[in-house]
Coordinates of C-alpha atoms and ligand atoms in Angstrom, one line a residue:
M1 CA 19.0 165.5 198.6
T2 CA 19.2 168.5 196.2
G3 CA 15.6 167.8 195.4
A4 CA 14.7 167.8 199.0
L5 CA 16.7 171.0 199.6
E6 CA 15.1 172.7 196.7
R7 CA 11.7 172.1 198.2
T8 CA 12.2 172.9 201.8
G9 CA 10.0 175.8 202.4
L10 CA 8.4 175.5 199.0
D11 CA 5.4 173.4 199.2
R12 CA 6.4 170.1 197.7
R13 CA 3.2 169.6 195.9
L14 CA 3.1 173.1 194.5
W15 CA 6.6 172.6 193.2
R16 CA 5.8 169.3 191.6
G17 CA 2.6 170.7 190.1
L18 CA 4.5 173.6 188.5
I19 CA 7.0 171.2 186.9
A20 CA 4.2 168.9 185.7
V21 CA 2.3 171.8 184.1
A22 CA 5.4 173.2 182.5
A23 CA 6.3 169.7 181.1
L24 CA 2.7 169.3 179.8
L25 CA 2.8 172.7 178.1
L26 CA 6.1 171.9 176.6
V27 CA 5.0 168.5 175.3
T28 CA 1.7 169.6 173.8
Y29 CA 2.8 173.0 172.5
P30 CA 3.7 172.0 168.9
L31 CA 0.4 170.1 168.6
F32 CA -1.6 173.3 169.1
F33 CA 0.6 176.0 167.8
D34 CA 2.4 176.0 164.5
D35 CA 4.4 179.2 164.8
L36 CA 7.9 178.2 163.7
F37 CA 9.5 181.2 165.4
Y38 CA 8.5 180.0 168.9
Q39 CA 9.1 176.4 168.0
N40 CA 12.6 177.3 167.0
M41 CA 13.1 179.2 170.2
I42 CA 11.9 176.2 172.4
I43 CA 14.2 173.9 170.4
L44 CA 17.2 176.1 171.1
S45 CA 16.2 176.5 174.7
L46 CA 16.1 172.7 175.0
I47 CA 19.6 172.4 173.7
L48 CA 20.8 175.1 176.1
A49 CA 18.9 173.4 178.9
I50 CA 20.6 170.0 178.1
G51 CA 23.9 171.8 178.1
A52 CA 23.2 173.5 181.4
V53 CA 21.9 170.5 183.2
G54 CA 25.0 168.7 182.1
L55 CA 27.4 171.4 183.1
N56 CA 25.7 171.7 186.4
I57 CA 27.1 168.2 187.2
I58 CA 30.7 169.3 186.9
M59 CA 30.2 173.0 187.8
G60 CA 27.4 172.9 190.3
Y61 CA 28.2 169.7 192.1
A62 CA 32.0 169.6 191.7
G63 CA 32.8 173.3 191.4
Y64 CA 34.7 173.0 188.1
I65 CA 33.8 175.7 185.6
S66 CA 34.1 174.6 182.0
L67 CA 34.0 177.2 179.2
G68 CA 34.4 174.5 176.6
Q69 CA 31.0 172.9 176.7
S70 CA 30.1 174.0 173.2
A71 CA 32.9 171.7 172.0
F72 CA 30.5 168.8 172.8
I73 CA 27.9 170.4 170.6
G74 CA 30.3 170.7 167.8
L75 CA 31.6 167.1 168.3
G76 CA 28.1 165.8 168.3
A77 CA 27.0 167.8 165.2
Y78 CA 30.2 166.7 163.2
T79 CA 29.7 163.1 164.3
V80 CA 26.2 163.0 162.9
G81 CA 27.0 165.2 159.9
I82 CA 30.0 163.1 158.8
A83 CA 28.5 159.7 159.6
S84 CA 25.2 160.4 157.8
T85 CA 26.9 161.9 154.7
R86 CA 29.7 159.4 154.4
I87 CA 28.2 156.2 155.7
G88 CA 24.6 157.0 155.2
G89 CA 21.4 156.3 157.1
D90 CA 19.0 158.5 158.9
P91 CA 21.0 161.2 160.8
F92 CA 19.0 160.3 163.9
V93 CA 20.6 156.8 163.9
W94 CA 23.9 158.4 164.6
I95 CA 22.8 160.5 167.6
P96 CA 23.9 157.9 170.2
L97 CA 27.3 157.8 168.6
A98 CA 27.5 161.6 169.0
G99 CA 27.0 161.1 172.7
V100 CA 29.7 158.5 172.9
I101 CA 32.2 160.6 171.1
A102 CA 31.4 163.6 173.2
A103 CA 31.8 161.5 176.4
L104 CA 35.1 160.0 175.2
F105 CA 36.5 163.4 174.4
A106 CA 35.4 164.6 177.9
A107 CA 37.3 161.7 179.4
L108 CA 40.4 162.5 177.4
L109 CA 40.2 166.2 178.2
G110 CA 39.4 165.3 181.8
V111 CA 42.6 163.2 182.1
I112 CA 44.6 166.3 181.1
A113 CA 42.5 169.1 182.6
M114 CA 41.7 167.5 185.9
R115 CA 45.3 167.8 187.0
T116 CA 44.6 171.6 187.2
R117 CA 42.2 173.5 189.3
G118 CA 40.3 176.7 189.2
F119 CA 41.4 179.2 186.6
A120 CA 43.8 176.8 184.9
F121 CA 41.0 174.4 184.3
V122 CA 38.8 177.0 182.7
I123 CA 41.7 178.0 180.3
I124 CA 42.3 174.4 179.3
T125 CA 38.6 173.9 178.5
I126 CA 38.6 177.0 176.3
A127 CA 41.8 175.9 174.6
A128 CA 40.2 172.5 173.9
L129 CA 37.2 174.2 172.2
F130 CA 39.5 176.4 170.0
I131 CA 41.7 173.5 169.1
L132 CA 38.7 171.5 168.0
Q133 CA 37.5 174.4 165.9
I134 CA 40.9 174.7 164.3
V135 CA 40.9 171.0 163.6
A136 CA 37.5 171.3 162.0
I137 CA 38.7 174.2 159.9
N138 CA 41.8 172.5 158.7
W139 CA 41.0 168.8 158.4
D140 CA 39.3 169.4 155.0
S141 CA 39.1 165.8 153.9
L142 CA 37.0 165.0 156.9
T143 CA 35.1 168.1 157.7
Q144 CA 35.1 170.1 154.4
G145 CA 36.8 172.9 156.4
T146 CA 35.1 176.3 156.3
S147 CA 32.7 175.2 153.5
G148 CA 31.0 173.1 156.0
I149 CA 28.9 170.0 155.7
T150 CA 25.4 170.1 154.4
V151 CA 23.2 167.5 156.1
P152 CA 20.4 166.0 153.9
L153 CA 17.1 167.6 154.7
P154 CA 14.5 165.7 156.7
T155 CA 12.3 163.4 154.6
W156 CA 9.3 163.5 156.8
D157 CA 6.1 165.2 155.8
I158 CA 6.2 169.0 156.0
S159 CA 3.1 169.0 158.2
I160 CA 5.0 167.4 161.0
Q161 CA 7.3 170.5 161.1
N162 CA 10.1 170.1 163.5
W163 CA 8.5 167.7 165.8
P164 CA 11.1 164.9 165.5
F165 CA 13.8 167.4 166.6
Y166 CA 11.5 168.9 169.3
Y167 CA 10.6 165.6 170.9
T168 CA 14.1 164.1 170.6
L169 CA 15.4 167.1 172.5
I170 CA 12.7 166.8 175.2
A171 CA 13.7 163.1 175.6
L172 CA 17.3 164.1 175.9
L173 CA 16.5 166.8 178.5
G174 CA 14.5 164.3 180.5
A175 CA 17.5 161.9 180.3
S176 CA 19.9 164.7 181.4
L177 CA 17.7 165.5 184.4
L178 CA 17.5 161.9 185.3
L179 CA 21.2 161.5 185.2
S180 CA 21.8 164.6 187.2
W181 CA 19.2 163.5 189.8
W182 CA 20.7 160.0 190.0
I183 CA 24.3 161.2 190.3
R184 CA 23.3 163.6 193.1
R185 CA 21.8 160.8 195.2
T186 CA 24.7 158.4 194.8
K187 CA 28.2 158.3 196.1
I188 CA 29.4 160.0 193.0
G189 CA 27.3 163.0 194.0
T190 CA 28.5 163.3 197.5
G191 CA 32.1 162.8 196.2
L192 CA 31.6 165.6 193.7
L193 CA 30.1 167.8 196.4
A194 CA 33.1 167.0 198.7
I195 CA 35.4 168.0 195.9
R196 CA 33.7 171.3 195.4
E197 CA 33.9 172.1 199.2
D198 CA 37.4 171.0 199.9
E199 CA 39.2 168.9 197.3
D200 CA 42.4 168.1 199.4
K201 CA 40.3 167.1 202.3
A202 CA 38.1 164.9 200.1
A203 CA 41.2 163.1 199.0
T204 CA 42.3 162.4 202.5
V205 CA 39.0 160.7 203.4
G206 CA 39.3 158.2 200.5
I207 CA 37.7 160.0 197.6
D208 CA 39.5 159.2 194.4
T209 CA 39.1 162.7 193.1
P210 CA 40.3 162.3 189.5
V211 CA 37.9 159.4 188.8
Y212 CA 35.0 161.4 190.3
K213 CA 35.9 164.5 188.3
I214 CA 36.3 162.6 185.1
I215 CA 32.9 160.8 185.5
G216 CA 31.4 164.2 186.3
F217 CA 32.9 165.7 183.2
M218 CA 31.7 162.8 181.0
A219 CA 28.3 163.1 182.4
S220 CA 28.3 166.8 181.6
A221 CA 29.1 166.0 177.9
V222 CA 27.2 162.9 176.9
F223 CA 23.7 164.3 176.4
L224 CA 25.0 167.6 175.1
G225 CA 26.9 165.7 172.4
M226 CA 23.6 164.0 171.4
A227 CA 21.8 167.4 171.5
G228 CA 24.6 168.7 169.2
G229 CA 23.9 166.0 166.8
V230 CA 20.2 166.9 166.7
Y231 CA 21.2 170.6 166.4
G232 CA 23.4 169.9 163.4
Y233 CA 20.7 168.0 161.7
Y234 CA 18.1 170.6 162.6
I235 CA 20.0 173.6 161.1
A236 CA 21.2 171.2 158.3
F237 CA 24.5 173.0 157.9
I238 CA 27.6 172.2 160.0
D239 CA 30.4 174.7 160.0
P240 CA 33.3 175.2 162.4
I241 CA 32.4 178.7 163.5
A242 CA 28.8 178.1 164.4
M243 CA 29.4 174.7 165.9
F244 CA 32.3 175.6 168.2
D245 CA 30.9 178.8 169.4
I246 CA 32.2 180.1 172.7
V247 CA 29.2 182.4 173.1
I248 CA 27.1 179.2 173.6
S249 CA 29.5 178.0 176.2
V250 CA 29.0 181.4 178.0
Q251 CA 25.2 181.0 177.7
I252 CA 25.4 177.5 179.2
I253 CA 27.4 178.8 182.2
L254 CA 25.1 181.7 182.6
A255 CA 22.1 179.4 182.5
V256 CA 23.5 177.4 185.4
I257 CA 24.5 180.4 187.5
L258 CA 21.2 182.2 186.8
G259 CA 19.0 179.3 187.6
G260 CA 21.0 178.0 190.6
R261 CA 24.2 176.1 190.7
G262 CA 23.9 172.6 192.2
T263 CA 20.1 172.5 192.0
L264 CA 18.3 170.0 189.7
W265 CA 16.0 172.4 188.0
G266 CA 17.9 175.7 188.2
P267 CA 19.8 175.1 184.9
V268 CA 16.5 174.4 183.1
L269 CA 15.0 177.6 184.4
G270 CA 18.2 179.5 183.5
A271 CA 18.2 178.2 180.0
A272 CA 14.5 179.0 179.5
T273 CA 15.3 182.6 180.5
I274 CA 18.6 183.0 178.5
E275 CA 17.5 181.6 175.1
P276 CA 14.6 184.1 174.6
L277 CA 17.1 186.9 175.4
N278 CA 19.4 185.5 172.8
E279 CA 16.6 185.6 170.2
L280 CA 15.9 189.2 171.3
A281 CA 19.6 190.0 170.9
N282 CA 19.7 188.5 167.4
Q283 CA 16.5 190.3 166.3
E284 CA 17.0 193.7 167.8
F285 CA 20.7 194.0 167.9
G286 CA 21.8 192.0 164.9
G287 CA 23.4 189.2 166.8
G288 CA 27.2 188.8 166.5
N289 CA 29.3 190.7 168.9
S290 CA 26.3 192.3 170.6
R291 CA 25.6 188.9 172.0
L292 CA 28.9 188.8 173.7
L293 CA 28.2 192.2 175.2
I294 CA 24.7 191.2 176.4
F295 CA 25.7 187.9 177.8
G296 CA 29.0 189.1 179.3
G297 CA 27.0 191.9 180.9
L298 CA 24.3 189.6 182.1
L299 CA 26.9 187.3 183.6
V300 CA 28.4 190.2 185.6
L301 CA 25.0 191.4 186.8
T302 CA 23.9 187.9 187.8
I303 CA 27.0 187.3 189.8
L304 CA 26.6 190.7 191.5
L305 CA 22.9 190.6 192.2
L306 CA 21.9 186.9 192.4
P307 CA 25.2 185.1 193.2
K308 CA 23.4 181.9 194.2
G309 CA 20.9 181.9 191.3
I310 CA 17.1 182.1 191.2
I311 CA 16.1 178.8 192.8
P312 CA 18.5 179.0 195.8
S313 CA 17.6 182.6 196.4
V314 CA 13.9 181.9 196.5
R315 CA 14.5 178.9 198.7
D316 CA 16.6 180.9 201.1
F317 CA 14.0 183.6 201.2
L318 CA 11.2 181.1 202.0
E319 CA 13.4 179.4 204.6
R320 CA 14.2 182.6 206.3
R321 CA 10.5 183.6 206.4
A322 CA 9.6 180.2 207.8
K323 CA 12.2 180.2 210.5
R324 CA 12.2 183.9 211.3
G325 CA 14.9 184.8 213.7
R326 CA 16.0 181.3 214.5
A327 CA 19.7 181.5 215.3
A328 CA 22.0 180.1 212.6
L329 CA 24.3 178.4 215.1
V330 CA 23.0 175.4 216.8
G331 CA 25.0 176.4 219.9
G332 CA 28.2 175.0 221.2
R333 CA 26.5 172.6 223.6
L334 CA 27.6 169.0 223.5
G335 CA 25.4 165.9 223.7
E336 CA 25.9 162.9 226.0
R337 CA 28.8 160.8 224.9
R338 CA 28.4 157.0 224.6
A339 CA 31.1 154.4 224.6
L340 CA 31.7 152.4 221.5
D341 CA 29.9 149.1 221.1
G342 CA 31.8 145.8 220.8
K343 CA 34.5 144.1 222.6
P344 CA 35.6 145.6 226.0
A345 CA 38.5 147.9 225.7
T346 CA 41.8 147.5 227.5
A347 CA 44.9 149.5 226.7
T348 CA 47.6 147.3 225.3
G349 CA 50.4 149.8 224.8
G350 CA 53.0 149.5 222.1
T351 CA 53.3 146.2 220.2
G352 CA 57.0 146.7 219.4
Q353 CA 56.3 147.0 215.7
N354 CA 56.5 150.2 213.8
L355 CA 53.3 151.2 212.1
L356 CA 54.6 154.3 210.6
E357 CA 58.2 155.2 209.6
V358 CA 59.3 158.5 208.2
R359 CA 62.8 158.5 206.7
G360 CA 64.8 161.6 205.9
L361 CA 61.8 163.8 204.8
H362 CA 62.7 167.1 203.2
K363 CA 60.2 169.8 202.2
H364 CA 61.3 173.2 201.2
F365 CA 59.0 176.2 200.5
E366 CA 61.0 178.8 198.6
G367 CA 63.9 179.0 201.0
V368 CA 62.0 177.9 204.1
R369 CA 63.1 174.5 205.1
A370 CA 59.9 173.2 206.7
L371 CA 61.3 169.7 207.0
D372 CA 65.0 169.1 206.8
G373 CA 65.9 165.4 207.0
C374 CA 63.1 164.5 209.4
S375 CA 63.0 160.8 210.6
F376 CA 60.9 159.2 213.2
A377 CA 58.7 156.2 213.8
V378 CA 55.3 155.5 215.4
E379 CA 54.9 152.2 217.1
A380 CA 51.7 150.3 216.6
G381 CA 49.4 150.5 219.6
T382 CA 50.8 153.7 221.0
I383 CA 49.5 157.2 221.4
T384 CA 52.5 159.1 220.2
G385 CA 52.9 162.8 220.7
L386 CA 54.6 165.2 218.3
I387 CA 55.6 168.5 219.8
G388 CA 57.7 171.3 218.8
P389 CA 57.7 175.1 218.4
N390 CA 55.5 176.8 215.9
G391 CA 56.9 176.5 212.4
S392 CA 59.0 173.5 213.2
G393 CA 57.3 171.5 210.5
K394 CA 54.7 169.4 212.4
T395 CA 51.8 170.2 210.0
T396 CA 54.0 169.8 207.1
A397 CA 55.0 166.3 208.3
F398 CA 51.3 165.4 208.5
N399 CA 50.8 166.8 205.0
L400 CA 53.6 164.6 203.6
I401 CA 52.4 161.5 205.6
G402 CA 48.8 162.0 204.4
G403 CA 49.8 162.8 200.9
T404 CA 48.2 166.3 200.8
M405 CA 51.7 167.5 199.6
G406 CA 54.5 165.6 198.0
A407 CA 58.0 165.4 199.7
D408 CA 61.1 166.8 198.0
A409 CA 63.0 163.8 199.3
G410 CA 62.7 161.0 201.8
E411 CA 60.4 158.1 202.3
V412 CA 57.2 157.3 204.3
W413 CA 56.5 153.7 205.2
F414 CA 53.1 152.6 206.6
D415 CA 52.3 149.1 207.7
G416 CA 55.1 147.6 205.8
E417 CA 54.4 149.5 202.6
R418 CA 56.1 152.5 201.1
I419 CA 53.3 155.1 200.6
D420 CA 55.0 158.3 199.8
R421 CA 54.2 158.0 196.1
L422 CA 50.6 157.1 196.7
P423 CA 47.7 159.6 196.3
P424 CA 46.0 160.5 199.5
W425 CA 42.9 158.3 199.0
R426 CA 45.1 155.2 198.5
R427 CA 46.8 156.1 201.9
A428 CA 43.3 156.3 203.4
Y429 CA 42.5 152.8 202.0
A430 CA 45.7 151.6 203.6
G431 CA 44.4 152.7 207.0
L432 CA 45.6 156.3 207.5
G433 CA 43.3 158.9 208.8
R434 CA 44.0 162.5 209.7
T435 CA 42.3 165.6 211.0
F436 CA 43.3 169.1 210.3
Q437 CA 44.7 171.9 212.5
I438 CA 41.9 174.2 211.3
T439 CA 39.0 171.7 211.1
R440 CA 37.9 171.0 207.6
V441 CA 34.4 169.6 207.6
F442 CA 32.2 169.9 204.5
T443 CA 30.1 172.8 205.6
D444 CA 27.4 172.5 203.0
M445 CA 26.6 168.9 203.9
T446 CA 24.8 167.7 207.0
V447 CA 26.6 166.2 209.9
L448 CA 25.5 162.7 208.9
E449 CA 26.6 163.2 205.2
N450 CA 30.0 164.4 206.5
V451 CA 30.4 161.3 208.5
V452 CA 29.4 158.9 205.7
A453 CA 31.4 160.7 203.1
P454 CA 34.7 158.8 203.7
L455 CA 35.3 155.7 201.6
R456 CA 37.5 152.8 202.7
S457 CA 38.1 151.4 199.3
F458 CA 37.3 152.1 195.7
S459 CA 35.0 150.1 193.5
W460 CA 32.9 151.0 190.5
R461 CA 29.9 149.4 192.1
Q462 CA 30.3 151.5 195.2
L463 CA 29.9 154.6 193.1
R464 CA 26.5 153.6 192.1
A465 CA 25.4 153.1 195.7
G466 CA 23.1 155.5 197.4
A467 CA 24.8 158.4 199.1
V468 CA 23.8 157.2 202.6
S469 CA 23.1 153.5 202.9
G470 CA 21.3 152.1 205.9
E471 CA 24.3 150.2 207.1
E472 CA 26.5 153.2 206.8
A473 CA 24.0 155.5 208.5
A474 CA 23.9 153.0 211.4
R475 CA 27.7 153.0 211.7
A476 CA 27.8 156.8 211.4
D477 CA 25.1 157.1 214.2
D478 CA 27.3 155.0 216.4
L479 CA 30.3 157.2 215.8
L480 CA 28.3 160.3 216.3
A481 CA 27.0 159.0 219.6
F482 CA 30.5 158.1 220.5
A483 CA 31.5 161.8 219.9
G484 CA 28.3 163.0 221.7
M485 CA 27.1 164.6 218.5
A486 CA 24.1 162.3 217.7
E487 CA 21.5 165.0 218.2
Y488 CA 23.1 167.1 215.5
R489 CA 23.1 164.5 212.7
D490 CA 20.8 166.4 210.5
E491 CA 22.1 169.9 211.0
R492 CA 24.2 171.4 208.3
A493 CA 27.9 171.4 209.4
E494 CA 28.0 175.1 208.7
A495 CA 25.9 175.7 211.8
L496 CA 28.3 173.9 214.2
S497 CA 30.7 175.6 216.6
F498 CA 34.4 175.1 216.2
G499 CA 34.6 172.5 218.9
Q500 CA 31.6 170.5 217.5
R501 CA 33.3 170.5 214.1
K502 CA 36.3 168.9 215.7
L503 CA 34.1 166.1 217.0
V504 CA 32.4 165.6 213.7
E505 CA 35.8 165.6 212.0
L506 CA 37.0 162.9 214.4
A507 CA 33.8 160.8 213.8
Q508 CA 34.4 161.3 210.1
V509 CA 37.9 160.0 210.2
L510 CA 36.8 157.0 212.3
M511 CA 34.4 156.0 209.5
L512 CA 37.5 155.0 207.6
D513 CA 38.3 152.6 210.4
P514 CA 42.0 153.7 210.2
K515 CA 44.9 151.9 211.8
L516 CA 46.7 155.2 212.5
I517 CA 45.0 158.5 213.2
L518 CA 46.9 161.8 212.8
L519 CA 45.5 164.5 214.9
D520 CA 46.7 168.1 214.3
E521 CA 46.2 170.1 217.4
P522 CA 43.0 168.4 218.6
A523 CA 42.9 170.6 221.7
G524 CA 43.6 173.9 219.9
G525 CA 41.1 176.6 220.5
I526 CA 38.5 174.6 222.4
N527 CA 37.4 174.6 226.1
P528 CA 38.7 172.4 228.8
T529 CA 35.6 170.2 229.0
L530 CA 35.9 169.4 225.3
I531 CA 39.7 168.8 225.7
A532 CA 38.9 166.3 228.4
R533 CA 36.3 164.7 226.2
I534 CA 38.6 164.3 223.3
A535 CA 41.3 162.9 225.6
D536 CA 38.8 160.3 226.7
M537 CA 37.9 159.4 223.2
I538 CA 41.5 159.0 222.2
R539 CA 42.1 156.8 225.1
E540 CA 39.1 154.6 224.4
L541 CA 40.0 154.3 220.7
N542 CA 43.5 153.4 221.6
A543 CA 42.3 150.7 223.9
R544 CA 40.5 149.3 220.9
G545 CA 43.6 149.1 218.9
K546 CA 43.9 152.5 217.2
T547 CA 47.3 154.0 217.0
F548 CA 47.6 157.8 217.3
L549 CA 50.1 160.4 216.3
I550 CA 49.1 163.7 217.9
V551 CA 50.5 167.2 217.3
E552 CA 49.6 169.3 220.3
H553 CA 50.8 172.3 222.2
N554 CA 48.8 171.6 225.4
M555 CA 51.7 170.1 227.4
P556 CA 49.6 168.7 230.3
L557 CA 47.5 166.9 227.7
V558 CA 50.5 165.6 225.8
L559 CA 52.3 164.5 228.8
G560 CA 49.2 162.8 230.3
L561 CA 48.1 161.1 227.2
C562 CA 51.1 160.4 225.0
D563 CA 53.9 157.9 225.3
P564 CA 56.3 158.2 223.6
V565 CA 56.7 161.8 222.6
L566 CA 58.6 163.1 219.6
V567 CA 60.1 166.5 219.5
L568 CA 60.5 168.4 216.2
A569 CA 62.7 171.5 215.9
S570 CA 63.7 173.3 212.7
G571 CA 62.3 170.4 210.6
E572 CA 64.2 167.6 212.3
C573 CA 63.2 165.1 215.0
I574 CA 65.6 166.0 217.7
C575 CA 64.4 163.7 220.4
A576 CA 62.1 160.8 221.2
G577 CA 61.3 159.3 224.5
A578 CA 58.9 158.8 227.4
P579 CA 57.2 162.0 228.7
D580 CA 59.3 162.2 231.8
E581 CA 62.5 161.9 229.8
I582 CA 61.4 164.5 227.3
Q583 CA 60.7 167.0 230.1
R584 CA 64.3 166.7 231.3
D585 CA 66.1 166.6 228.0
P586 CA 68.2 169.8 227.8
Q587 CA 67.8 169.9 224.0
V588 CA 64.0 169.9 224.3
L589 CA 64.0 172.4 227.1
D590 CA 66.2 174.6 225.0
A591 CA 64.2 174.2 221.7
Y592 CA 60.7 174.1 222.9
L593 CA 59.7 173.9 226.6
G594 CA 62.0 176.6 227.9
A595 CA 64.6 176.1 230.7
D596 CA 62.1 176.8 233.5
F597 CA 59.5 174.3 232.3
K598 CA 57.7 172.6 235.1
L599 CA 54.6 170.5 234.6
E600 CA 51.8 171.3 237.1
E601 CA 49.6 168.3 236.5
P602 CA 49.0 166.1 233.4
V603 CA 45.5 166.2 232.0
G604 CA 43.6 163.0 231.5
A605 CA 46.2 160.8 233.2
P606 CA 44.6 157.4 233.8
Ligands
ADP1 P1 54.0 173.7 212.5 O1 52.8 172.9 212.2 O2 55.1 172.9 213.2 O3 53.7 175.0 213.3 P2 54.3 174.0 209.7 O4 54.6 172.6 209.2 O5 52.9 174.5 209.5 O6 54.7 174.2 211.2 O7 55.3 175.0 209.0 C1 56.7 174.8 208.8 C2 57.3 176.0 208.1 O8 56.9 175.8 206.7 C3 56.8 177.3 208.5 O9 57.9 178.2 208.3 C4 55.7 177.7 207.5 O10 55.6 179.0 207.3 C5 56.2 176.9 206.2 N1 55.1 176.5 205.4 C6 54.2 175.5 205.7 N2 53.4 175.3 204.7 C7 53.7 176.2 203.8 C8 53.2 176.4 202.5 N3 52.2 175.8 202.0 N4 53.8 177.3 201.7 C9 54.8 178.0 202.2 N5 55.4 177.8 203.4 C10 54.8 176.9 204.2
MG2 MG1 50.8 173.2 212.6

């Protein structure tokens, strides 16, 4: 999909031709020119490009910035250096091992670092880089400390120059690109993208976020580790300062940002721009700290002037020219809604069994008691309402049930299983689906991609599956038709109106085929037509066996749709009962409805 995105506007064939010509030039260059200065520059550019294509997987796709990528170069170089000098053999033989070691280290670091987000993650990756450097300096018996390891010089004929390094690196770059392309078109890729856009939301739709992130991080390391092995052999001297160099990490990040985060070719383009600048800095300004200044400055400039990077900026420009003036929003219009296929639906009402039970939930936010011993139950087969004044803890209750937040105390039981210790995706697999008060669709994905993003289980094989399989697409189309959103399937979710997003989010949750659906203010901020539509959909789904727990302020809707209704006040469930009982309960009138409450006419009553 990235590939396709990259080329919308740009003529596909022109783009492919450009890449083919560049690849051909790259491959044939050393055969025709023997200038070692440029050969060296291309070799270093290739290493940088391999690093950037790899980093793009975790940074571009998943949104996690690692400043520790040069650690993988160092690990790879030391692996090859140590193995070839201690055990023997051609250093090239050890290159695959370098990749394995780098990937294993990424997995280890991932397990620790992936508990953090944003800035904390960046810091941990820097720390890992420095820790490795310190280990390399001090573990004399293995690494020979600061005196470094001298790798035996190549034994091939001098006339071949650096070709073996050169072509190995081209092969590694090809493999990196292939991996990046493959990841992007599988479930791993959509999972990583979902994590970048909204990690908490991704977890609630069944994406096992730590596994995805660790895979992404390993993928970012494996070929860079191998390239590090080649690098160590190439410069023939491996020392802790040059091998664990943070400036190279910065250059790798810069290459990704400059070329275009999240694109396949952007990182290559970025690397091909940065490395010659690096040579210039070394030649004209004596290298060293001046490089930090140059690349730090360049980083700031890029972020200010070309925040999206070269390829996305060019793409946007071409797209804008092509569409000229076409409105960004697709308009709030709704398509025809279609009933769900399958068995005819008849409302069954409650089954007498509790699907969800919340027992004594407590959640405090620095003095605010959002939930304070909250207990209630939702009977299977019902549409249960959850009402209460603003700030009474309704959304917090949803967060604790769905697992977006952990409770301070209390238990959540779902379908006979205690779930309050489970991560959100495991709760989704168990059959729990939720929407958010402020809709949270993945705006950078298309409507269809949004709807197929949820996962109902986890398996390694599933990760390798294509991002949108035929069967899934068919199911998603059904659900979109059910929501009346079929005609928007290929629009980017960003272009949808608020109400349309609500419908997409509902279709998305239905993809999980959940037993219980938590809706947080489904009628908030949308027009009466859409409210009626959503009420119809809820009723139809309920008739097909879905249980609902609905937070809503629209009293006509709640009283027309929900039975029973739970009332929350100050973090406690103060009352539960049929709608007409609730309306007359003095406690409820006092806490929420107001003494003079009188219902005009319920909405959507059957
Ligand atoms: P409701 O959805 O019923 O309007 P919430 O559950 O959103 O209420 O909020 C309950 C209380 O908890 C409010 O006082 C709110 O300010 C507080 N609260 C909710 N989430 C957070 C948070 N992440 N951090 C701090 N306070 C919060
Ligand atoms: Mg709320």
